[in-house]
Short mmCIF file of C-alpha atoms and ligand atoms in Angstrom, two decimals:
data_model
loop_
_atom_site.label_atom_id
_atom_site.label_comp_id
_atom_site.label_asym_id
_atom_site.label_seq_id
_atom_site.Cartn_x
_atom_site.Cartn_y
_atom_site.Cartn_z
CA MET D 1315 -17.41 51.48 -11.75
CA ARG D 1316 -17.14 55.15 -12.44
CA ALA D 1317 -13.77 56.91 -12.06
CA LEU D 1318 -12.70 60.55 -12.27
CA VAL D 1319 -9.12 61.28 -13.32
CA VAL D 1320 -7.87 64.75 -12.38
CA GLU D 1321 -4.51 65.41 -14.03
CA ASP D 1322 -3.26 68.40 -16.02
CA ASP D 1323 -0.45 66.49 -17.75
CA ALA D 1324 -2.28 65.34 -20.90
CA ARG D 1325 -0.08 62.34 -21.48
CA ILE D 1326 -0.35 60.96 -17.95
CA ALA D 1327 -4.11 61.64 -18.02
CA SER D 1328 -4.49 59.69 -21.23
CA ASP D 1329 -2.39 56.77 -19.93
CA LEU D 1330 -4.43 56.73 -16.72
CA GLY D 1331 -7.66 56.73 -18.70
CA THR D 1332 -6.56 53.82 -20.84
CA ALA D 1333 -5.31 51.76 -17.89
CA LEU D 1334 -8.43 52.31 -15.78
CA GLN D 1335 -10.73 51.63 -18.71
CA SER D 1336 -9.11 48.30 -19.39
CA ALA D 1337 -9.53 47.57 -15.68
CA GLY D 1338 -13.29 47.94 -16.08
CA PHE D 1339 -13.81 51.58 -15.06
CA ARG D 1340 -15.85 54.18 -16.91
CA VAL D 1341 -13.38 57.07 -16.93
CA GLU D 1342 -14.05 60.80 -16.98
CA SER D 1343 -11.19 63.28 -16.96
CA CYS D 1344 -10.58 66.90 -16.13
CA ALA D 1345 -7.41 68.99 -16.08
CA ASP D 1346 -7.98 71.76 -13.55
CA GLY D 1347 -8.86 72.01 -9.88
CA GLU D 1348 -12.01 74.08 -10.24
CA GLU D 1349 -13.71 71.67 -12.60
CA ALA D 1350 -12.50 68.76 -10.47
CA TRP D 1351 -14.01 70.31 -7.37
CA PHE D 1352 -17.32 70.84 -9.16
CA LEU D 1353 -17.48 67.33 -10.63
CA GLY D 1354 -16.52 65.60 -7.38
CA ASP D 1355 -19.04 67.70 -5.51
CA THR D 1356 -21.96 67.02 -7.82
CA GLU D 1357 -21.33 63.62 -9.42
CA ASP D 1358 -21.13 60.20 -7.84
CA TYR D 1359 -17.80 58.42 -8.44
CA ASP D 1360 -16.51 55.06 -7.22
CA LEU D 1361 -12.93 56.32 -7.40
CA VAL D 1362 -11.02 59.57 -7.93
CA VAL D 1363 -7.38 59.76 -8.99
CA LEU D 1364 -6.24 63.26 -8.04
CA ASP D 1365 -3.01 64.98 -9.02
CA LEU D 1366 -2.01 67.55 -6.41
CA GLY D 1367 -0.30 70.10 -8.69
CA LEU D 1368 -3.23 71.51 -10.70
CA PRO D 1369 -4.08 74.83 -12.37
CA LYS D 1370 -6.76 77.14 -10.89
CA LEU D 1371 -7.14 75.25 -7.62
CA ASP D 1372 -4.55 72.86 -6.15
CA GLY D 1373 -5.47 69.25 -5.50
CA LEU D 1374 -5.10 69.48 -1.75
CA THR D 1375 -7.64 72.31 -1.57
CA VAL D 1376 -10.00 70.38 -3.85
CA LEU D 1377 -9.78 67.34 -1.60
CA LYS D 1378 -10.33 69.36 1.59
CA ARG D 1379 -13.40 71.00 0.09
CA TRP D 1380 -14.88 67.65 -0.95
CA ARG D 1381 -14.33 66.16 2.48
CA GLY D 1382 -15.58 69.33 4.15
CA ASN D 1383 -18.75 68.93 2.13
CA GLY D 1384 -19.21 65.32 3.19
CA ARG D 1385 -18.07 63.80 -0.13
CA GLU D 1386 -16.71 60.40 0.86
CA MET D 1387 -15.65 58.72 -2.42
CA PRO D 1388 -12.26 56.96 -2.36
CA VAL D 1389 -9.47 59.30 -3.48
CA LEU D 1390 -5.99 58.24 -4.57
CA VAL D 1391 -3.61 61.22 -4.76
CA LEU D 1392 -0.62 61.49 -7.07
CA THR D 1393 2.32 63.24 -5.43
CA ALA D 1394 5.67 64.51 -6.66
CA ARG D 1395 8.57 62.12 -6.24
CA GLY D 1396 10.18 62.27 -2.81
CA ALA D 1397 7.78 64.93 -1.55
CA TRP D 1398 6.89 63.22 1.72
CA THR D 1399 5.23 66.39 2.99
CA GLU D 1400 2.73 66.14 0.13
CA ARG D 1401 1.90 62.58 1.10
CA VAL D 1402 1.34 63.56 4.72
CA GLU D 1403 -0.75 66.57 3.73
CA GLY D 1404 -2.72 64.48 1.27
CA ILE D 1405 -3.60 61.86 3.84
CA ASP D 1406 -4.40 64.51 6.43
CA ALA D 1407 -6.71 66.13 3.89
CA GLY D 1408 -8.64 62.88 3.49
CA ALA D 1409 -6.86 60.89 0.77
CA ASP D 1410 -7.36 57.11 1.02
CA ASP D 1411 -4.11 56.24 -0.70
CA TYR D 1412 -1.28 57.90 -2.59
CA LEU D 1413 1.28 57.13 -5.28
CA PRO D 1414 4.45 59.14 -5.91
CA LYS D 1415 5.24 60.01 -9.53
CA PRO D 1416 6.49 58.35 -11.60
CA PHE D 1417 4.46 55.22 -10.89
CA ARG D 1418 3.73 51.94 -12.64
CA MET D 1419 0.25 51.79 -14.16
CA GLU D 1420 -0.11 48.23 -12.85
CA GLU D 1421 0.35 49.49 -9.31
CA LEU D 1422 -2.11 52.30 -9.81
CA VAL D 1423 -4.75 49.90 -11.17
CA SER D 1424 -4.19 47.42 -8.37
CA ARG D 1425 -4.44 50.13 -5.69
CA SER D 1426 -7.52 51.55 -7.38
CA ARG D 1427 -9.31 48.21 -7.29
CA ALA D 1428 -8.37 47.71 -3.66
CA LEU D 1429 -9.74 51.16 -2.78
CA VAL D 1430 -13.05 50.46 -4.50
CA ARG D 1431 -13.38 47.13 -2.70
CA ARG D 1432 -12.51 48.60 0.67
CA SER D 1433 -14.92 51.49 0.27
CA ALA D 1434 -17.68 48.96 -0.40
CA GLY D 1435 -16.58 47.11 2.77
CA ARG D 1436 -15.19 44.17 0.78
CA GLY D 1437 -11.53 43.32 1.29
CA SER D 1438 -11.03 40.38 -1.03
CA ALA D 1439 -10.63 40.41 -4.82
CA MET D 1440 -12.81 37.27 -5.07
CA GLN D 1441 -16.40 38.08 -4.26
CA GLN D 1442 -19.13 35.47 -3.97
CA ALA D 1443 -22.91 35.51 -3.79
CA GLY D 1444 -24.49 32.09 -3.82
CA ASP D 1445 -23.18 30.20 -6.86
CA LEU D 1446 -21.75 33.29 -8.49
CA VAL D 1447 -18.10 34.37 -8.10
CA VAL D 1448 -16.70 37.65 -9.42
CA ASP D 1449 -12.92 37.99 -9.50
CA THR D 1450 -12.24 41.75 -9.53
CA ASN D 1451 -8.53 41.28 -10.27
CA ARG D 1452 -8.98 39.13 -13.33
CA MET D 1453 -12.31 40.76 -14.22
CA SER D 1454 -13.83 37.34 -14.63
CA VAL D 1455 -17.08 35.70 -13.59
CA SER D 1456 -17.80 32.08 -12.81
CA LEU D 1457 -20.99 30.24 -11.99
CA ARG D 1458 -20.87 27.00 -9.95
CA GLY D 1459 -17.13 26.87 -10.62
CA VAL D 1460 -17.49 27.21 -14.40
CA PRO D 1461 -15.97 30.31 -16.04
CA MET D 1462 -18.53 32.43 -17.90
CA SER D 1463 -17.97 34.58 -20.92
CA VAL D 1464 -19.31 38.08 -20.23
CA THR D 1465 -19.00 41.38 -22.08
CA ALA D 1466 -17.29 44.39 -20.45
CA LEU D 1467 -20.68 45.91 -19.72
CA GLU D 1468 -22.07 42.71 -18.23
CA TYR D 1469 -18.96 42.39 -16.08
CA ARG D 1470 -19.34 45.94 -14.77
CA LEU D 1471 -22.97 45.33 -13.93
CA LEU D 1472 -22.26 42.11 -12.03
CA ALA D 1473 -19.22 43.57 -10.26
CA TYR D 1474 -21.22 46.59 -9.10
CA LEU D 1475 -24.10 44.47 -7.80
CA MET D 1476 -21.59 42.16 -6.14
CA LEU D 1477 -19.72 44.94 -4.32
CA HIS D 1478 -23.02 46.41 -3.15
CA ARG D 1479 -24.88 43.17 -2.57
CA ASP D 1480 -26.14 44.22 0.84
CA ARG D 1481 -28.71 46.46 -0.82
CA ILE D 1482 -31.02 46.74 -3.81
CA ILE D 1483 -29.55 48.93 -6.54
CA ALA D 1484 -31.94 51.33 -8.25
CA PRO D 1485 -31.79 51.42 -12.08
CA GLY D 1486 -30.71 55.10 -12.06
CA GLU D 1487 -27.70 54.38 -9.84
CA LEU D 1488 -26.74 51.35 -11.92
CA LEU D 1489 -26.98 53.31 -15.15
CA GLU D 1490 -24.81 56.09 -13.78
CA HIS D 1491 -22.09 53.69 -12.68
CA LEU D 1492 -22.21 51.65 -15.88
CA TYR D 1493 -22.29 54.43 -18.39
CA GLY D 1494 -20.96 57.48 -16.54
CA ASP D 1495 -22.18 60.70 -18.10
CA GLU D 1496 -22.50 59.28 -21.59
CA ASP D 1497 -25.77 59.60 -23.45
CA ALA D 1498 -26.51 55.90 -23.30
CA ARG D 1499 -28.35 56.29 -20.01
CA GLU D 1500 -31.56 54.73 -21.07
CA ALA D 1501 -33.54 52.39 -18.95
CA ASN D 1502 -34.17 50.24 -22.04
CA ALA D 1503 -30.43 49.72 -22.51
CA LEU D 1504 -30.13 48.54 -18.92
CA GLU D 1505 -33.08 46.20 -19.23
CA ALA D 1506 -31.55 44.68 -22.37
CA VAL D 1507 -28.29 43.96 -20.54
CA VAL D 1508 -30.14 42.47 -17.58
CA THR D 1509 -32.26 40.27 -19.84
CA ARG D 1510 -29.20 39.01 -21.68
CA LEU D 1511 -27.38 38.31 -18.42
CA ARG D 1512 -30.36 36.46 -16.96
CA ARG D 1513 -30.39 34.22 -20.00
CA LYS D 1514 -26.70 33.44 -19.45
CA LEU D 1515 -26.95 33.01 -15.70
CA GLY D 1516 -30.18 31.09 -15.51
CA PRO D 1517 -32.80 31.60 -12.78
CA GLY D 1518 -32.12 32.47 -9.16
CA ILE D 1519 -29.06 34.71 -9.60
CA LEU D 1520 -29.98 38.20 -10.72
CA GLY D 1521 -33.03 39.34 -8.82
CA THR D 1522 -35.40 42.25 -9.36
CA ARG D 1523 -37.68 43.88 -6.88
CA ARG D 1524 -40.31 45.74 -8.80
CA GLY D 1525 -40.16 49.49 -8.35
CA PHE D 1526 -36.85 49.28 -6.44
CA GLY D 1527 -34.15 47.71 -8.55
CA TYR D 1528 -31.73 44.82 -8.88
CA TYR D 1529 -29.79 42.59 -6.52
CA LEU D 1530 -27.84 39.34 -6.47
CA GLU D 1531 -29.66 36.35 -5.04
CA PRO D 1532 -29.90 34.14 -3.00
CA SER D 1533 -31.03 36.62 -0.38
CA GLU D 1534 -33.13 39.69 -1.08
CA PRO D 1535 -31.57 42.60 0.82
CA GLU D 1536 -33.53 45.19 2.73
CA GLY D 1537 -35.04 48.08 0.71
CA1 CA U 2001 0.21 68.38 -12.28
#
């Protein structure tokens, strides 16, 4: 899962980055509204955490521009304490959730996960496809009821396929959501992870449709 953190307070931004990373997100950060607007308009994120008080362009304007441009990623806004007008304005502008500052990181992480699940049309933290269960709260995977040991990268791959199991995921999309804008976006790297996972999972779990991409069995989704 790929997250964008927009926050000009360096310390909060760093804490947010750490918390979301340990929750399984690839985190990118920016500290002003103009860059945020550009990134959100051109990149594909699974979640955005958006502070409203930002230099250059305020968060509310950024959010309105994204929504006006048809950008539909889930956005959680951070508002000043007690500023109920900000919360109302944020939601009116298209925010999916909000948290007043100061907030507990645990709550932010839990709300973030819920937003990602809801935006994929999945309400529950426990997701199942055939014999495979992914618990997005505990970040754990089990197969036929037996817990599996997976790396962070393998977890992210399975969780992404699980949340989007109604379709086949192209390698490019998977790479982007696994690695973000890092340099490691090589098809070979992805194939290596898939091969390793297949060995762990055994046959009949992680499917490939040649020329299209990957999906979780048992059923092969439409194109
Ligand atoms: Ca701020």
